Amino acid sequence: MASAWVLRSQTMDKLVVALDVGSHRVRALVVGVSHGEQPEVLGLGNAPSKGISRSMVVDIEAATRAIERAINQCAEMGQCRISSVTCNLGGSHLATHDSEGAVPVSGDEITPIDVERVYDAARAIVLPPGQTVVKVVPRQFLIDGQAGILVPVGMSGVRLAANVTLVTGSQATARNLKKCLTGAGVECDQLLPSGLAAAAACLSDADKDLGVCLVDIGGGTTDVAVFKEGALRYMAVLPVAGEHLTKDLAVAAHISAPDAERIKCEFGTAYLDPDIDAARMEEPIPVRRVDGTQSADWSRRLVVDYMQPRVREILEMVGEQISASGLGEVLGAGVVLTGGTARLERIAPLAKSILGLPVRLGQIQGLAADAKFLSDPGMAGLAGLALHASTQDSEGGRRQRSRQGEGWSGIGASLKKLFKQF
Ligand SMILES: Nc1ncnc2c1ncn2[C@@H]1O[C@H](COP(=O)(O)OP(=O)(O)OP(=O)(O)O)[C@@H](O)[C@H]1O
Ligand SMILES: [Mg+2]
């Protein structure tokens, strides 16, 4: 352990830990936060996903072990003890609903407590059994009927109202995930829907004002989150993503899933253009079938032929969700792609032609880390969880300890921030 490095972590105001429990990988990230500086990545842990399917826990013991591995690796690299995490919540049980609430203001000025009360009023919608409100995302506040207020605290008025987007999800799914965290020895500071996490890393305020759709194509699920006028307006999670590309290839070629995964990542591309790809198209690809025989006639063209229908299908399903949001015509900032499958060569131009919108790959903003990490769209969710956690003044941030941690103690106001940036 480099002592200069330990000193670096000990100068931080607080450490926050993000945990991205994905269908493909479980990742943990420890970030140091100091006043006036960009949060800085101090450690990363990474384990193959077990017991998670379509972004939901299906085997508590296996998922707990995978989480434990990622956290231990992260703690080792970050030279800290991890006691709590900000974690993603994924799965197609997540949905959004428009709602509003109104309350009388308790004193002369609006306080954070009034804002919490108006959120509680907006949460009070009838949900199917087993569903719960995971997050309240304010769109605008109204004070005595005056609309368009963004930060009501400190303003005068007698009646506070709020228009919000509620993110709802399965109570049992959230509980099962929390059980895994407890089993892995960490508390849960906060659960953040996966799409919002990726958005926190890769979308600017200008994108969200102008209108933007964040599409995180991971291993088991594709998150679609639509923002307009600065706030989340619609979210849906599709139960199809990169794993399906791998499975299609494995079934079609009679090869093992690990071989299909390797061939997809190494030779896969969203499309081939005969005008510029003539040589690449016929490039032979060595393929070993599950029965042990070698196939001699595989080329990149065949790989793409097997993969492309599924890539198109996913993007067309994304297009349907953008239409369902009712905001497809007003997404001035277009579409931002994140998730590991966004690494697939040429997926952005294919998405552009299918969705009829400008499309760019997500680039992580606002975090001090190496360039490879920041430009990897597969890290967006993890980075966004850390960025979100770094803006919250949670107890957890103060509880994480550097391993030589007696000298380190977190600071910060005790009041939990009520205004989320979504
Ligand atoms: N270069 C690449 N080309 C194509 N696909 C890739 C590439 N690199 C990674 N992937 C795919 O990305 C997927 C994993 O993405 P990611 O790490 O975002 O998933 P996850 O967060 O674990 O899962 P989810 O969010 O769906 O629960 C895998 O299916 C993997 O094969
Ligand atoms: Mg993911």
Tab-separated table of C-alpha atoms and ligand atoms in Angstrom:
chain	number	residue	atom	x	y	z
A	1	MET	CA	0.000	0.000	0.000
A	2	ALA	CA	1.467	3.352	-1.056
A	3	SER	CA	1.474	5.660	1.939
A	4	ALA	CA	1.187	8.788	-0.240
A	5	TRP	CA	-1.974	7.302	-1.670
A	6	VAL	CA	-3.454	6.591	1.761
A	7	LEU	CA	-2.839	10.201	2.674
A	8	ARG	CA	-4.809	11.157	-0.432
A	9	SER	CA	-7.879	9.221	0.740
A	10	GLN	CA	-7.504	10.627	4.233
A	11	THR	CA	-7.704	14.189	2.952
A	12	MET	CA	-11.165	13.535	1.524
A	13	ASP	CA	-14.248	14.949	3.250
A	14	LYS	CA	-16.039	11.660	2.757
A	15	LEU	CA	-15.872	8.401	0.869
A	16	VAL	CA	-18.930	7.079	-0.950
A	17	VAL	CA	-19.363	3.635	-2.409
A	18	ALA	CA	-21.473	2.759	-5.437
A	19	LEU	CA	-22.620	-0.778	-6.175
A	20	ASP	CA	-23.984	-1.697	-9.604
A	21	VAL	CA	-25.639	-5.107	-9.390
A	22	GLY	CA	-25.983	-6.042	-13.046
A	23	SER	CA	-27.014	-9.170	-14.921
A	24	HIS	CA	-23.532	-9.466	-16.433
A	25	ARG	CA	-21.188	-8.017	-13.817
A	26	VAL	CA	-21.417	-6.762	-10.241
A	27	ARG	CA	-19.264	-3.675	-9.836
A	28	ALA	CA	-18.325	-1.570	-6.829
A	29	LEU	CA	-16.629	1.818	-6.841
A	30	VAL	CA	-15.247	3.882	-3.987
A	31	VAL	CA	-15.034	7.595	-4.616
A	32	GLY	CA	-13.448	10.299	-2.471
A	33	VAL	CA	-15.337	13.565	-2.160
A	34	SER	CA	-13.695	16.860	-1.207
A	35	HIS	CA	-15.345	20.250	-1.131
A	36	GLY	CA	-14.948	22.140	-4.415
A	37	GLU	CA	-13.297	19.255	-6.260
A	38	GLN	CA	-14.538	16.594	-8.623
A	39	PRO	CA	-15.245	13.306	-6.850
A	40	GLU	CA	-12.235	11.048	-7.409
A	41	VAL	CA	-12.228	7.329	-8.100
A	42	LEU	CA	-10.114	5.540	-5.487
A	43	GLY	CA	-10.998	1.891	-6.007
A	44	LEU	CA	-12.960	-0.455	-8.240
A	45	GLY	CA	-14.208	-4.000	-7.690
A	46	ASN	CA	-15.637	-6.243	-10.332
A	47	ALA	CA	-17.117	-9.756	-10.166
A	48	PRO	CA	-19.017	-11.926	-12.653
A	49	SER	CA	-22.709	-11.762	-11.921
A	50	LYS	CA	-24.280	-14.797	-10.244
A	51	GLY	CA	-27.875	-15.182	-9.055
A	52	ILE	CA	-29.006	-12.110	-11.021
A	53	SER	CA	-31.206	-12.408	-14.077
A	54	ARG	CA	-32.679	-9.524	-16.057
A	55	SER	CA	-31.268	-7.202	-13.402
A	56	MET	CA	-33.160	-8.891	-10.561
A	57	VAL	CA	-32.037	-11.250	-7.797
A	58	VAL	CA	-33.076	-14.849	-8.546
A	59	ASP	CA	-30.730	-16.621	-6.098
A	60	ILE	CA	-30.021	-14.720	-2.885
A	61	GLU	CA	-27.003	-16.779	-1.827
A	62	ALA	CA	-25.249	-16.636	-5.199
A	63	ALA	CA	-25.981	-12.915	-5.631
A	64	THR	CA	-24.731	-12.192	-2.110
A	65	ARG	CA	-21.433	-13.942	-2.853
A	66	ALA	CA	-20.983	-11.996	-6.115
A	67	ILE	CA	-21.691	-8.718	-4.299
A	68	GLU	CA	-19.270	-9.677	-1.535
A	69	ARG	CA	-16.519	-10.358	-4.099
A	70	ALA	CA	-16.989	-7.020	-5.834
A	71	ILE	CA	-17.077	-5.135	-2.531
A	72	ASN	CA	-14.031	-6.898	-1.101
A	73	GLN	CA	-12.054	-6.211	-4.268
A	74	CYS	CA	-13.107	-2.565	-4.194
A	75	ALA	CA	-12.213	-2.216	-0.494
A	76	GLU	CA	-8.843	-3.819	-1.167
A	77	MET	CA	-8.030	-1.450	-4.023
A	78	GLY	CA	-9.474	1.594	-2.268
A	79	GLN	CA	-7.773	0.634	1.034
A	80	CYS	CA	-10.954	1.331	2.952
A	81	ARG	CA	-13.629	-0.494	4.941
A	82	ILE	CA	-16.971	-0.444	3.202
A	83	SER	CA	-19.994	-0.329	5.466
A	84	SER	CA	-22.721	1.027	3.179
A	85	VAL	CA	-23.422	1.521	-0.500
A	86	THR	CA	-25.629	3.412	-2.919
A	87	CYS	CA	-27.008	0.647	-5.112
A	88	ASN	CA	-28.931	0.431	-8.387
A	89	LEU	CA	-32.367	-1.127	-8.663
A	90	GLY	CA	-33.017	-2.713	-12.045
A	91	GLY	CA	-35.676	-4.803	-13.748
A	92	SER	CA	-38.759	-4.393	-15.876
A	93	HIS	CA	-41.002	-4.041	-12.808
A	94	LEU	CA	-39.931	-0.360	-12.780
A	95	ALA	CA	-42.369	2.159	-14.263
A	96	THR	CA	-43.210	5.853	-14.041
A	97	HIS	CA	-46.426	7.697	-13.224
A	98	ASP	CA	-47.264	11.407	-13.313
A	99	SER	CA	-48.548	12.747	-10.007
A	100	GLU	CA	-49.065	15.945	-8.063
A	101	GLY	CA	-49.458	16.966	-4.475
A	102	ALA	CA	-50.319	20.115	-2.533
A	103	VAL	CA	-49.934	21.117	1.120
A	104	PRO	CA	-50.440	24.274	3.206
A	105	VAL	CA	-47.109	25.921	4.082
A	106	SER	CA	-46.395	25.526	7.805
A	107	GLY	CA	-44.642	28.869	8.479
A	108	ASP	CA	-43.726	32.147	6.777
A	109	GLU	CA	-41.214	30.490	4.489
A	110	ILE	CA	-41.161	27.142	2.740
A	111	THR	CA	-38.833	24.704	4.499
A	112	PRO	CA	-37.366	21.344	3.474
A	113	ILE	CA	-40.004	19.764	5.701
A	114	ASP	CA	-42.767	21.362	3.587
A	115	VAL	CA	-41.106	19.898	0.515
A	116	GLU	CA	-41.030	16.454	2.089
A	117	ARG	CA	-44.725	16.830	2.938
A	118	VAL	CA	-45.623	17.783	-0.621
A	119	TYR	CA	-43.646	14.758	-1.886
A	120	ASP	CA	-45.595	12.561	0.536
A	121	ALA	CA	-48.845	14.008	-0.822
A	122	ALA	CA	-47.714	13.287	-4.401
A	123	ARG	CA	-46.715	9.715	-3.462
A	124	ALA	CA	-50.245	8.891	-2.352
A	125	ILE	CA	-51.442	7.148	-5.499
A	126	VAL	CA	-53.161	3.789	-5.740
A	127	LEU	CA	-50.693	1.128	-6.803
A	128	PRO	CA	-51.180	-2.564	-7.559
A	129	PRO	CA	-50.431	-4.832	-4.568
A	130	GLY	CA	-46.698	-5.317	-4.015
A	131	GLN	CA	-45.685	-2.122	-5.849
A	132	THR	CA	-44.104	0.791	-4.068
A	133	VAL	CA	-42.783	4.269	-4.886
A	134	VAL	CA	-39.032	3.957	-5.358
A	135	LYS	CA	-38.312	7.591	-6.136
A	136	VAL	CA	-40.081	10.946	-6.366
A	137	VAL	CA	-38.644	13.150	-9.097
A	138	PRO	CA	-39.868	16.781	-8.995
A	139	ARG	CA	-40.670	18.478	-12.312
A	140	GLN	CA	-41.780	21.830	-10.958
A	141	PHE	CA	-43.201	23.415	-7.836
A	142	LEU	CA	-46.121	25.839	-7.657
A	143	ILE	CA	-46.428	28.408	-4.877
A	144	ASP	CA	-49.926	29.894	-4.479
A	145	GLY	CA	-50.595	28.862	-8.073
A	146	GLN	CA	-47.417	30.368	-9.544
A	147	ALA	CA	-45.873	27.638	-11.691
A	148	GLY	CA	-42.280	27.024	-12.774
A	149	ILE	CA	-40.593	27.183	-9.349
A	150	LEU	CA	-37.511	24.961	-9.226
A	151	VAL	CA	-36.249	25.487	-5.645
A	152	PRO	CA	-39.080	26.473	-3.304
A	153	VAL	CA	-37.148	26.385	0.003
A	154	GLY	CA	-36.829	29.892	1.455
A	155	MET	CA	-39.680	31.307	-0.658
A	156	SER	CA	-42.852	32.768	0.806
A	157	GLY	CA	-46.335	31.403	0.185
A	158	VAL	CA	-49.274	29.714	1.833
A	159	ARG	CA	-49.796	26.752	-0.468
A	160	LEU	CA	-47.065	24.577	-1.970
A	161	ALA	CA	-47.844	22.204	-4.827
A	162	ALA	CA	-45.554	19.929	-6.851
A	163	ASN	CA	-45.763	18.131	-10.182
A	164	VAL	CA	-43.673	14.999	-9.989
A	165	THR	CA	-42.735	11.826	-11.801
A	166	LEU	CA	-43.027	8.812	-9.521
A	167	VAL	CA	-40.798	5.833	-10.205
A	168	THR	CA	-42.517	2.715	-8.903
A	169	GLY	CA	-41.308	-0.847	-8.604
A	170	SER	CA	-41.723	-4.197	-6.907
A	171	GLN	CA	-41.341	-4.084	-3.139
A	172	ALA	CA	-40.233	-7.731	-3.040
A	173	THR	CA	-37.502	-7.160	-5.652
A	174	ALA	CA	-36.100	-4.240	-3.660
A	175	ARG	CA	-36.266	-6.275	-0.444
A	176	ASN	CA	-34.468	-9.246	-1.996
A	177	LEU	CA	-31.686	-6.963	-3.195
A	178	LYS	CA	-31.395	-5.398	0.263
A	179	LYS	CA	-31.195	-8.900	1.785
A	180	CYS	CA	-28.183	-9.598	-0.440
A	181	LEU	CA	-26.524	-6.367	0.675
A	182	THR	CA	-27.096	-7.242	4.324
A	183	GLY	CA	-25.728	-10.739	3.681
A	184	ALA	CA	-22.645	-9.169	2.092
A	185	GLY	CA	-22.138	-7.069	5.237
A	186	VAL	CA	-23.122	-3.644	3.895
A	187	GLU	CA	-26.050	-1.342	4.523
A	188	CYS	CA	-28.030	0.277	1.746
A	189	ASP	CA	-27.832	4.096	1.798
A	190	GLN	CA	-30.138	4.429	-1.164
A	191	LEU	CA	-31.540	2.459	-4.104
A	192	LEU	CA	-31.482	4.341	-7.404
A	193	PRO	CA	-33.178	2.999	-10.548
A	194	SER	CA	-30.458	1.899	-13.007
A	195	GLY	CA	-31.572	4.244	-15.807
A	196	LEU	CA	-31.372	7.254	-13.484
A	197	ALA	CA	-27.906	6.174	-12.392
A	198	ALA	CA	-26.557	6.087	-15.963
A	199	ALA	CA	-28.281	9.421	-16.646
A	200	ALA	CA	-26.531	10.997	-13.646
A	201	ALA	CA	-23.162	10.187	-15.225
A	202	CYS	CA	-23.727	11.034	-18.876
A	203	LEU	CA	-26.472	13.650	-19.247
A	204	SER	CA	-25.907	17.369	-18.806
A	205	ASP	CA	-28.529	19.772	-17.480
A	206	ALA	CA	-28.699	21.185	-21.026
A	207	ASP	CA	-29.524	17.704	-22.425
A	208	LYS	CA	-32.294	17.247	-19.876
A	209	ASP	CA	-33.705	20.713	-20.549
A	210	LEU	CA	-33.724	20.246	-24.299
A	211	GLY	CA	-35.128	16.725	-24.149
A	212	VAL	CA	-33.082	13.533	-24.222
A	213	CYS	CA	-33.544	9.786	-24.030
A	214	LEU	CA	-30.977	7.748	-22.096
A	215	VAL	CA	-30.799	4.137	-23.305
A	216	ASP	CA	-28.668	1.783	-21.188
A	217	ILE	CA	-28.270	-1.538	-23.016
A	218	GLY	CA	-26.727	-3.883	-20.487
A	219	GLY	CA	-26.535	-7.678	-20.288
A	220	GLY	CA	-30.102	-8.604	-19.311
A	221	THR	CA	-32.099	-5.398	-19.602
A	222	THR	CA	-32.335	-2.170	-21.572
A	223	ASP	CA	-33.282	0.905	-19.537
A	224	VAL	CA	-35.061	3.732	-21.331
A	225	ALA	CA	-35.353	7.065	-19.490
A	226	VAL	CA	-36.797	10.171	-21.139
A	227	PHE	CA	-36.050	13.673	-19.785
A	228	LYS	CA	-37.569	16.998	-20.767
A	229	GLU	CA	-37.531	20.437	-19.166
A	230	GLY	CA	-34.829	19.309	-16.771
A	231	ALA	CA	-36.619	16.340	-15.242
A	232	LEU	CA	-37.367	12.655	-15.738
A	233	ARG	CA	-40.672	12.269	-17.552
A	234	TYR	CA	-40.844	8.593	-18.481
A	235	MET	CA	-38.994	5.380	-17.781
A	236	ALA	CA	-39.318	1.764	-18.900
A	237	VAL	CA	-37.094	-1.299	-18.671
A	238	LEU	CA	-37.043	-3.846	-21.507
A	239	PRO	CA	-36.113	-7.434	-20.565
A	240	VAL	CA	-33.793	-7.837	-23.544
A	241	ALA	CA	-30.144	-6.793	-24.049
A	242	GLY	CA	-26.626	-8.074	-24.773
A	243	GLU	CA	-27.067	-11.569	-23.309
A	244	HIS	CA	-29.694	-12.229	-25.949
A	245	LEU	CA	-27.211	-11.400	-28.701
A	246	THR	CA	-24.801	-13.907	-27.158
A	247	LYS	CA	-27.500	-16.586	-26.870
A	248	ASP	CA	-28.646	-16.072	-30.474
A	249	LEU	CA	-25.090	-16.559	-31.661
A	250	ALA	CA	-24.502	-19.601	-29.428
A	251	VAL	CA	-27.683	-21.338	-30.615
A	252	ALA	CA	-27.172	-20.505	-34.298
A	253	ALA	CA	-23.519	-21.579	-34.375
A	254	HIS	CA	-23.785	-24.488	-31.892
A	255	ILE	CA	-21.022	-22.950	-29.799
A	256	SER	CA	-20.682	-22.470	-26.044
A	257	ALA	CA	-21.957	-19.258	-24.443
A	258	PRO	CA	-18.409	-18.126	-23.440
A	259	ASP	CA	-17.214	-18.630	-27.047
A	260	ALA	CA	-20.256	-16.753	-28.367
A	261	GLU	CA	-19.574	-13.918	-25.917
A	262	ARG	CA	-15.952	-13.677	-27.077
A	263	ILE	CA	-16.849	-13.756	-30.777
A	264	LYS	CA	-19.582	-11.138	-30.257
A	265	CYS	CA	-17.239	-8.724	-28.510
A	266	GLU	CA	-14.266	-9.359	-30.812
A	267	PHE	CA	-15.921	-9.625	-34.232
A	268	GLY	CA	-19.437	-8.264	-33.710
A	269	THR	CA	-20.637	-5.077	-35.331
A	270	ALA	CA	-24.117	-3.607	-35.630
A	271	TYR	CA	-23.933	-3.683	-39.440
A	272	LEU	CA	-21.555	-4.198	-42.332
A	273	ASP	CA	-21.446	-1.962	-45.377
A	274	PRO	CA	-20.470	-3.913	-48.533
A	275	ASP	CA	-18.950	-0.733	-50.023
A	276	ILE	CA	-16.395	-0.266	-47.276
A	277	ASP	CA	-16.310	-3.650	-45.554
A	278	ALA	CA	-15.741	-6.009	-48.507
A	279	ALA	CA	-12.519	-7.416	-47.062
A	280	ARG	CA	-13.730	-7.571	-43.446
A	281	MET	CA	-16.967	-9.299	-44.387
A	282	GLU	CA	-15.342	-12.516	-45.554
A	283	GLU	CA	-12.705	-12.545	-42.821
A	284	PRO	CA	-12.735	-16.176	-41.518
A	285	ILE	CA	-13.576	-16.615	-37.845
A	286	PRO	CA	-12.422	-19.758	-36.055
A	287	VAL	CA	-15.428	-21.355	-34.372
A	288	ARG	CA	-15.299	-24.477	-32.174
A	289	ARG	CA	-18.680	-26.185	-31.946
A	290	VAL	CA	-20.035	-27.679	-28.701
A	291	ASP	CA	-19.462	-31.196	-30.159
A	292	GLY	CA	-15.748	-30.421	-30.423
A	293	THR	CA	-15.656	-30.028	-34.233
A	294	GLN	CA	-14.194	-26.975	-35.901
A	295	SER	CA	-16.322	-25.006	-38.357
A	296	ALA	CA	-14.328	-23.713	-41.314
A	297	ASP	CA	-16.919	-21.535	-43.037
A	298	TRP	CA	-17.589	-18.847	-40.437
A	299	SER	CA	-17.013	-15.253	-41.402
A	300	ARG	CA	-17.717	-11.888	-39.848
A	301	ARG	CA	-20.673	-11.546	-42.234
A	302	LEU	CA	-22.299	-14.642	-40.731
A	303	VAL	CA	-21.739	-13.360	-37.169
A	304	VAL	CA	-23.396	-10.077	-38.073
A	305	ASP	CA	-26.240	-11.856	-39.904
A	306	TYR	CA	-27.037	-13.767	-36.699
A	307	MET	CA	-26.687	-10.768	-34.383
A	308	GLN	CA	-28.250	-7.977	-36.359
A	309	PRO	CA	-31.957	-8.945	-36.096
A	310	ARG	CA	-31.709	-8.857	-32.294
A	311	VAL	CA	-29.847	-5.541	-32.261
A	312	ARG	CA	-32.511	-4.079	-34.536
A	313	GLU	CA	-35.278	-5.593	-32.396
A	314	ILE	CA	-33.873	-3.992	-29.223
A	315	LEU	CA	-33.553	-0.606	-30.915
A	316	GLU	CA	-37.065	-0.850	-32.374
A	317	MET	CA	-38.418	-1.659	-28.904
A	318	VAL	CA	-36.590	1.424	-27.617
A	319	GLY	CA	-38.308	3.421	-30.376
A	320	GLU	CA	-41.701	2.122	-29.183
A	321	GLN	CA	-40.920	3.302	-25.659
A	322	ILE	CA	-39.871	6.723	-26.926
A	323	SER	CA	-43.227	6.926	-28.732
A	324	ALA	CA	-45.044	5.762	-25.586
A	325	SER	CA	-43.408	8.623	-23.681
A	326	GLY	CA	-45.214	11.045	-25.982
A	327	LEU	CA	-41.999	13.088	-26.181
A	328	GLY	CA	-40.354	11.599	-29.269
A	329	GLU	CA	-40.926	14.779	-31.281
A	330	VAL	CA	-39.310	17.070	-28.725
A	331	LEU	CA	-36.062	15.301	-27.856
A	332	GLY	CA	-33.768	18.087	-28.989
A	333	ALA	CA	-30.665	16.412	-27.537
A	334	GLY	CA	-31.548	13.059	-29.102
A	335	VAL	CA	-30.499	9.732	-27.627
A	336	VAL	CA	-27.514	8.820	-25.430
A	337	LEU	CA	-26.438	5.164	-25.394
A	338	THR	CA	-24.799	3.580	-22.337
A	339	GLY	CA	-24.332	0.044	-20.969
A	340	GLY	CA	-21.859	-2.624	-22.064
A	341	THR	CA	-23.740	-3.345	-25.297
A	342	ALA	CA	-23.204	0.286	-26.348
A	343	ARG	CA	-19.592	-0.866	-26.926
A	344	LEU	CA	-20.833	-2.847	-29.931
A	345	GLU	CA	-19.176	-1.355	-33.002
A	346	ARG	CA	-21.468	0.979	-35.031
A	347	ILE	CA	-24.446	0.663	-32.705
A	348	ALA	CA	-24.840	4.465	-32.586
A	349	PRO	CA	-25.254	4.942	-36.378
A	350	LEU	CA	-27.657	1.986	-36.533
A	351	ALA	CA	-29.684	3.466	-33.643
A	352	LYS	CA	-29.736	6.817	-35.437
A	353	SER	CA	-31.209	5.278	-38.582
A	354	ILE	CA	-33.821	3.254	-36.642
A	355	LEU	CA	-34.856	5.956	-34.164
A	356	GLY	CA	-34.604	8.918	-36.526
A	357	LEU	CA	-32.868	10.962	-33.800
A	358	PRO	CA	-29.292	12.088	-33.192
A	359	VAL	CA	-27.506	9.380	-31.185
A	360	ARG	CA	-24.242	9.601	-29.242
A	361	LEU	CA	-22.374	7.256	-26.915
A	362	GLY	CA	-22.452	8.273	-23.256
A	363	GLN	CA	-19.309	9.857	-21.878
A	364	ILE	CA	-18.987	9.981	-18.090
A	365	GLN	CA	-18.816	13.575	-16.816
A	366	GLY	CA	-17.902	15.092	-13.466
A	367	LEU	CA	-15.733	12.319	-12.060
A	368	ALA	CA	-11.943	12.329	-11.762
A	369	ALA	CA	-10.853	8.985	-13.185
A	370	ASP	CA	-8.673	7.651	-15.984
A	371	ALA	CA	-9.748	8.323	-19.562
A	372	LYS	CA	-10.493	4.650	-20.277
A	373	PHE	CA	-13.001	4.496	-17.416
A	374	LEU	CA	-14.657	7.784	-18.389
A	375	SER	CA	-15.128	6.777	-22.018
A	376	ASP	CA	-16.505	3.299	-21.225
A	377	PRO	CA	-20.310	3.398	-21.613
A	378	GLY	CA	-20.468	0.159	-19.594
A	379	MET	CA	-19.315	2.076	-16.490
A	380	ALA	CA	-21.988	4.777	-16.758
A	381	GLY	CA	-24.407	3.223	-14.259
A	382	LEU	CA	-21.683	2.659	-11.668
A	383	ALA	CA	-20.238	6.147	-12.135
A	384	GLY	CA	-23.701	7.707	-11.909
A	385	LEU	CA	-24.429	5.939	-8.619
A	386	ALA	CA	-21.183	7.316	-7.200
A	387	LEU	CA	-21.883	10.823	-8.512
A	388	HIS	CA	-25.396	10.731	-7.097
A	389	ALA	CA	-24.117	9.496	-3.733
A	390	SER	CA	-21.459	12.192	-3.670
A	391	THR	CA	-24.143	14.911	-3.820
A	392	GLN	CA	-26.127	13.351	-0.955
A	393	ASP	CA	-25.114	13.933	2.597
A	394	SER	CA	-25.749	10.409	3.800
A	395	GLU	CA	-24.677	8.868	7.063
A	396	GLY	CA	-23.018	6.152	5.018
A	397	GLY	CA	-20.516	8.569	3.514
A	398	ARG	CA	-19.297	9.405	6.966
A	399	ARG	CA	-19.203	5.766	8.040
A	400	GLN	CA	-16.792	4.526	5.372
A	401	ARG	CA	-13.333	4.489	6.859
A	402	SER	CA	-9.922	4.525	5.345
A	403	ARG	CA	-8.102	1.402	6.513
A	404	GLN	CA	-5.710	3.523	8.507
A	405	GLY	CA	-8.887	5.365	9.211
A	406	GLU	CA	-8.592	6.673	12.729
A	407	GLY	CA	-7.338	9.940	11.268
A	408	TRP	CA	-10.053	10.228	8.704
A	409	SER	CA	-13.488	11.562	9.499
A	410	GLY	CA	-16.143	12.816	7.193
A	411	ILE	CA	-17.746	16.208	7.441
A	412	GLY	CA	-20.836	17.758	5.961
A	413	ALA	CA	-24.210	19.152	6.934
A	414	SER	CA	-26.544	16.702	8.606
A	415	LEU	CA	-29.610	17.643	6.592
A	416	LYS	CA	-30.246	15.199	3.793
A	417	LYS	CA	-30.466	17.034	0.476
A	418	LEU	CA	-34.055	17.079	-0.660
A	419	PHE	CA	-33.502	18.340	-4.145
A	420	LYS	CA	-32.383	15.624	-6.430
A	421	GLN	CA	-30.908	16.614	-9.755
A	422	PHE	CA	-33.267	14.462	-11.811
B	1	LIG	N1	-17.415	-4.829	-27.269
B	1	LIG	C1	-18.642	-5.295	-27.020
B	1	LIG	N2	-19.499	-5.547	-28.038
B	1	LIG	C2	-20.729	-6.023	-27.806
B	1	LIG	N3	-21.227	-6.260	-26.579
B	1	LIG	C3	-20.434	-6.017	-25.531
B	1	LIG	C4	-19.109	-5.509	-25.683
B	1	LIG	N4	-18.562	-5.379	-24.455
B	1	LIG	C5	-19.506	-5.774	-23.569
B	1	LIG	N5	-20.626	-6.167	-24.208
B	1	LIG	C6	-21.859	-6.711	-23.629
B	1	LIG	O1	-22.378	-5.844	-22.654
B	1	LIG	C7	-23.205	-6.613	-21.776
B	1	LIG	C8	-22.924	-6.204	-20.352
B	1	LIG	O2	-23.258	-4.855	-20.189
B	1	LIG	P1	-23.314	-4.221	-18.733
B	1	LIG	O3	-22.040	-4.450	-18.044
B	1	LIG	O4	-23.805	-2.838	-18.913
B	1	LIG	O5	-24.436	-5.157	-18.091
B	1	LIG	P2	-24.962	-5.229	-16.621
B	1	LIG	O6	-25.016	-3.864	-16.037
B	1	LIG	O7	-24.199	-6.251	-15.856
B	1	LIG	O8	-26.416	-5.816	-16.879
B	1	LIG	P3	-27.871	-5.154	-16.720
B	1	LIG	O9	-27.733	-3.684	-16.577
B	1	LIG	O10	-28.601	-5.543	-17.956
B	1	LIG	O11	-28.436	-5.836	-15.506
B	1	LIG	C9	-22.882	-8.081	-22.012
B	1	LIG	O12	-23.946	-8.708	-22.695
B	1	LIG	C10	-21.633	-7.996	-22.874
B	1	LIG	O13	-21.554	-9.079	-23.771
B	2	MG	MG	-26.412	-2.313	-15.939
